[in-house]
XYZ file of C-alpha atoms in Angstrom:
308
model
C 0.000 0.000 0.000
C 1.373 3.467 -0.811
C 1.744 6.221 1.632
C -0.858 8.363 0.679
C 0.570 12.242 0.982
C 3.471 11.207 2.629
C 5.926 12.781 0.198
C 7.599 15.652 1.885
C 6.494 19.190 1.553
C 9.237 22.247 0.199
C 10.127 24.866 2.970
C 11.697 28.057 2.680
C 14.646 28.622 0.919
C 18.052 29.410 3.302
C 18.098 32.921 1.583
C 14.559 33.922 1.699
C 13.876 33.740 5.670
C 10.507 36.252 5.898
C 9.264 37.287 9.048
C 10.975 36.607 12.288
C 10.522 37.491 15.644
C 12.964 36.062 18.589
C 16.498 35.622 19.812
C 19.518 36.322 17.869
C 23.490 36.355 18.646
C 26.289 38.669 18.514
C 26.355 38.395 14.492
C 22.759 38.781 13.809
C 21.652 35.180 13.406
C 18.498 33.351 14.550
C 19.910 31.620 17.616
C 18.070 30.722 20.340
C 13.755 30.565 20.913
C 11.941 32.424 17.532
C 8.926 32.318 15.776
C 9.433 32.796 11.808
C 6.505 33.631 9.117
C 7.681 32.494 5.504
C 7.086 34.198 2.293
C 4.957 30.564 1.115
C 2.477 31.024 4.355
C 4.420 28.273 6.007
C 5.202 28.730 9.737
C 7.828 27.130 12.380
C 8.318 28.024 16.123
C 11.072 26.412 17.893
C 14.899 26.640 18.529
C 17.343 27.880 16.010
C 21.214 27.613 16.404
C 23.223 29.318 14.113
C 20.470 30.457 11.746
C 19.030 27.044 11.142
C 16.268 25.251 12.729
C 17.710 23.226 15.136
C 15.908 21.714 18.112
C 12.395 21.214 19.473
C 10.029 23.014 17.174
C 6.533 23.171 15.421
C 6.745 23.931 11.237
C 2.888 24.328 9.851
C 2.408 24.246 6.679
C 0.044 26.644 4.810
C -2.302 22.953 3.689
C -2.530 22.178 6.813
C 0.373 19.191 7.306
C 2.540 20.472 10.073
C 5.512 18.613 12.070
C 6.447 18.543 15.468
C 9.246 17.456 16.506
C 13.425 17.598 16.329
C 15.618 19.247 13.890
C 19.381 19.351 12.924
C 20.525 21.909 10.900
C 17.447 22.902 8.848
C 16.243 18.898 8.573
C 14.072 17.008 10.419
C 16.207 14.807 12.757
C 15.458 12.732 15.776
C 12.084 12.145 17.136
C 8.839 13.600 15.323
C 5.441 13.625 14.473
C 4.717 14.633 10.696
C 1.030 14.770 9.879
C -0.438 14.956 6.111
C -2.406 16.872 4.083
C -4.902 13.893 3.844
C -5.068 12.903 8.056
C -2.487 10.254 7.954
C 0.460 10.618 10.090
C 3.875 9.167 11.139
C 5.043 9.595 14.881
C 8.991 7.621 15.034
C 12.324 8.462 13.929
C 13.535 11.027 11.301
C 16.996 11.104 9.775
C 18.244 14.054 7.317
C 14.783 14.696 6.516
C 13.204 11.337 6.321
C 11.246 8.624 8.027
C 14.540 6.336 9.282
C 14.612 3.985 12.286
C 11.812 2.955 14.227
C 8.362 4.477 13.881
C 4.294 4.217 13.243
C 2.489 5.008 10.466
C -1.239 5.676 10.736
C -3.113 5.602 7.558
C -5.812 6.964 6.035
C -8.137 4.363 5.540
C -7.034 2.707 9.610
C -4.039 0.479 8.680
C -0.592 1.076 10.847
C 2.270 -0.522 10.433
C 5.106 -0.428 13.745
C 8.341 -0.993 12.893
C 11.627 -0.234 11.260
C 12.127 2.259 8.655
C 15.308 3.310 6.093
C 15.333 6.277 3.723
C 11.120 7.134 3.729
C 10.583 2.979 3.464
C 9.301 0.748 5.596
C 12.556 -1.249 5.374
C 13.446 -4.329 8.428
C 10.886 -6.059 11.677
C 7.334 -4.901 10.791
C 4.464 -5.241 11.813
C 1.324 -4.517 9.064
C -2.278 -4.398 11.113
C -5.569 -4.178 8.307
C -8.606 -2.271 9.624
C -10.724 -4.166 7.258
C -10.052 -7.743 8.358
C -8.351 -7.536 11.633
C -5.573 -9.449 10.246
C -2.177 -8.752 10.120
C 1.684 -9.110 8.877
C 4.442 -9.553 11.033
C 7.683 -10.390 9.467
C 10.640 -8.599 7.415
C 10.292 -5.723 5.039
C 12.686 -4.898 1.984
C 12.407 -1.464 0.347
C 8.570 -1.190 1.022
C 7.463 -4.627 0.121
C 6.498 -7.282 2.389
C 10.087 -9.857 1.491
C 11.545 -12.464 3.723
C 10.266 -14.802 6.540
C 6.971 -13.658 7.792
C 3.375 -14.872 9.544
C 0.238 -13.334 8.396
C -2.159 -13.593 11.273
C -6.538 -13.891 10.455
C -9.027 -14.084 12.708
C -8.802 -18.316 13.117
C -6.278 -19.488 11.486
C -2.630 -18.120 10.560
C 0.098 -18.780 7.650
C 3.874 -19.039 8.114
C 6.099 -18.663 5.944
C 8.278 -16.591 3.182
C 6.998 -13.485 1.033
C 8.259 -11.493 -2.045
C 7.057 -8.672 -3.979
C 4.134 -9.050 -1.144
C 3.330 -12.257 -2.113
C 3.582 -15.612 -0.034
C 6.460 -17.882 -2.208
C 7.698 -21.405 -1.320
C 6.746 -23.912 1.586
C 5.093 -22.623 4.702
C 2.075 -23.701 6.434
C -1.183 -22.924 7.487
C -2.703 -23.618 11.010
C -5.925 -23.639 12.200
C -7.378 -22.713 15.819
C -9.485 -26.100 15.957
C -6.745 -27.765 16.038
C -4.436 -28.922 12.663
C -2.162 -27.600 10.916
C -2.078 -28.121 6.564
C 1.444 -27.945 4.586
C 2.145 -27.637 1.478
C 3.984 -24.945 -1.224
C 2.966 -21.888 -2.533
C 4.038 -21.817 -6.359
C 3.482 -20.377 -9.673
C 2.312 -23.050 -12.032
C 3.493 -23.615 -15.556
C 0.440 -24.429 -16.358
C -1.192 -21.414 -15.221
C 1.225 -19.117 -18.178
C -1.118 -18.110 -21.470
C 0.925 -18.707 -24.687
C 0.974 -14.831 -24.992
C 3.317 -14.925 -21.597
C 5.034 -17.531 -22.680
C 6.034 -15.370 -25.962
C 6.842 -12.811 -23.638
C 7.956 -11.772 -20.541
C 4.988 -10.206 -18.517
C 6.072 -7.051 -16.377
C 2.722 -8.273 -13.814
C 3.700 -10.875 -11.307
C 1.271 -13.875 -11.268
C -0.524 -14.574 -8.138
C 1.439 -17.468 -6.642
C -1.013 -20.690 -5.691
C -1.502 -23.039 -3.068
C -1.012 -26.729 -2.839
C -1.229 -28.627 0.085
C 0.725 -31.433 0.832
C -0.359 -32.828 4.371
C -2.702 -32.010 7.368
C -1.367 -32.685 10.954
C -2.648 -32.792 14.318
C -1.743 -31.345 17.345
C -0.067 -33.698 19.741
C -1.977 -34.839 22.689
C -0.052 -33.828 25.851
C -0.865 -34.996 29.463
C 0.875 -33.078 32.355
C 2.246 -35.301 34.925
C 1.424 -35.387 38.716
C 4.469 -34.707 40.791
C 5.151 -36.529 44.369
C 5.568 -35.688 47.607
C 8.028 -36.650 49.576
C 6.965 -38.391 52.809
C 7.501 -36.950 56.126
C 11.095 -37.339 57.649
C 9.894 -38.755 61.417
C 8.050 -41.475 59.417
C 10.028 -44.870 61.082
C 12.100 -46.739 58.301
C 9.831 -49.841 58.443
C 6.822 -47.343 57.804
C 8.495 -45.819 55.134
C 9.363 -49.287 52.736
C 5.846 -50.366 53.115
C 3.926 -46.897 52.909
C 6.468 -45.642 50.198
C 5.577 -49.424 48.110
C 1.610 -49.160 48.594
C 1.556 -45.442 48.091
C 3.465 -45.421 44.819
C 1.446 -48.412 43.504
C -1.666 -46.793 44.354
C -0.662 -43.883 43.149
C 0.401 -44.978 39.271
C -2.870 -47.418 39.415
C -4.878 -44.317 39.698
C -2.502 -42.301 37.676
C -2.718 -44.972 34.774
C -6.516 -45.243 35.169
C -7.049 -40.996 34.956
C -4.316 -41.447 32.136
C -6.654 -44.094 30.460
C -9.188 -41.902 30.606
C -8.176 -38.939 29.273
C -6.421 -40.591 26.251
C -8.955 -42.444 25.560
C -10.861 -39.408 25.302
C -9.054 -36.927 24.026
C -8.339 -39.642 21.009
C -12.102 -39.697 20.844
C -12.082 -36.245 20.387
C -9.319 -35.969 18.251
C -11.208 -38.193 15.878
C -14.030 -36.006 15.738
C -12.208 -33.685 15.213
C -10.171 -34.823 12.845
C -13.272 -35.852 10.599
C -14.612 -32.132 10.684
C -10.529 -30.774 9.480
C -10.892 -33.238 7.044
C -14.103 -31.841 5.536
C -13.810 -28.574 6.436
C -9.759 -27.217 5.036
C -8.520 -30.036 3.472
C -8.294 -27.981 0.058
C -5.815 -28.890 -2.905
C -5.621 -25.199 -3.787
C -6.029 -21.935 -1.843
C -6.059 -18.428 -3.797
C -3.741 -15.359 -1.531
C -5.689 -12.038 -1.497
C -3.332 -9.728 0.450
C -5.204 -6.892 0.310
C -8.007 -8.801 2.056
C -6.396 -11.246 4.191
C -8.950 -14.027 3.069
C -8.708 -17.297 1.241
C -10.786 -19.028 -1.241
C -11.081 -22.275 -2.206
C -10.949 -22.908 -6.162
C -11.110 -26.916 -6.134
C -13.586 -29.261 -6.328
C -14.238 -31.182 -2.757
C -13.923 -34.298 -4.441
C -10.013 -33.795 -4.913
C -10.212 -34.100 -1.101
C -9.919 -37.826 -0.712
C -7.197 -37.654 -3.223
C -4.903 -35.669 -0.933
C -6.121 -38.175 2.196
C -5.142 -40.897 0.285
């Protein structure tokens, strides 16, 4: 998604300063607390060393963006909020004028993204929320685009794995809240190239596609029951005998809760089972980033195929 208005606005020109009113040194120079009034309507009160803007200090522009924040010589440098012509706004880390290090972006239409940012990009550890669908991207970012090792997060179910050019690529895997998790590949098909992009090479990316492999289960996991240790005035004949009944008690009611549970939680786990099976078994799945959502585009009878 492009940053809507976030390319930077011109100030005033070094030689064309306008209005000012505030402190000054021994050779004339803004220095110190002013307020200046630029030729273009702009405004900026704050600290100036030298005759530059350099410090804490407020620059409104005559649209209506305005930035608050730190500046070094002239540029905006350090920590700052910069908000847009069209509402969105960036509160982080500036560098020689630009969004560099770690910030948040809050855009127009309710997405943010929190993370790392080089030369205006989001550019490192991200994290991409969508207003729309509550889900969200948390992985690596290269030059704006969602590249690298990432998890995008839904509302019941999540997929790990790799991106480029915002797209998932390769093996990852998808799992599910009830309880399963389906692997498989995420690849462009030859099959899925028109003769006219076989002739030539298409500047559009195709939209990579989904084939699963395998569905797994969670693993059943039963905590176990510590002991106690008995007393230390029990008397040592006491202790053999009480020590031999109590542990065999113990594990034959131990074994029998064990039983139980397995038996079960397998129960269970074939219920379950039976609904993953009809529910997301799916030989392909389509990737709608700008959505979050999957759809299925196979018929239910390649199901048992993939079973078997």
């Amino acid at each position: 998604m492009s940053d809507l208005g976030s390319e930077e606005l011109e100030e005033e020109g070094e030689n064309d300063l306008g209005e000012y009113e505030g402190e000054r040194n021994e050779a004339g120079e803004r220095h110190g607390q002013g307020r200046a009034r630029l030729p273009n309507g702009d405004t900026y009160e704050g600290k100036y060393e030298f005759g530059k803007r350099h410090g804490q200090g407020i620059y409104k522009f005559k649209n209506g963006a305005r930035y608050i924040g730190e500046y070094f010589k002239n540029k905006k440098h350090g920590q700052g909020t910069f908000v847009y012509p069209d509402g969105s706004r960036y509160e982080g880390e500036w560098a020689d004028d630009q969004r560099h290090g770690h910030g948040v972006y809050y855009y127009i239409n309710n997405d943010t993204y929190t993370g790392d940012w080089l030369a205006h990009q989001r550019h490192g550890q991200g994290t991409y929320v969508y207003a729309e669908t509550g889900s969200k991207y948390v992985g690596t970012w290269v030059n704006g685009q969602q590249e690298g090792a990432a998890e995008l997060i839904h509302l019941n179910h999540r997929y790990q794995g790799k991106f480029l050019n915002k797209n998932p690529i390769g093996h990852g895997k998808y799992v599910f809240d009830i309880g399963c998790e389906q692997h498989g590949e995420y690849r462009i098909s030859e099959l899925d190239r028109g003769e006219e992009e076989e002739e030539e090479e298409a500047s559009t990316t195709l939209a990579p596609k989904w084939k699963a492999t395998k569905i797994t289960e969670l693993a059943l996991w039963t905590p176990s029951i510590p002991q106690e240790p008995l007393p230390a005035d029990t008397a040592p004949g006491q202790e053999d005998a009480g020590g031999a009944a109590g542990g065999d008690a113990g594990e034959d009611v131990l074994g029998q809760m064990d039983a139980s549970e397995a038996e079960e939680s397998l129960r269970l786990g074939d219920d379950d089972g039976d609904s993953i099976r009809e529910d997301y078994t799916r030989d392909e799945f389509r990737y709608d980033m700008d959505h979050g959502n999957l759809s299925s585009e196979e018929e239910e009878s390649k199901q048992s195929e993939l079973l078997e």
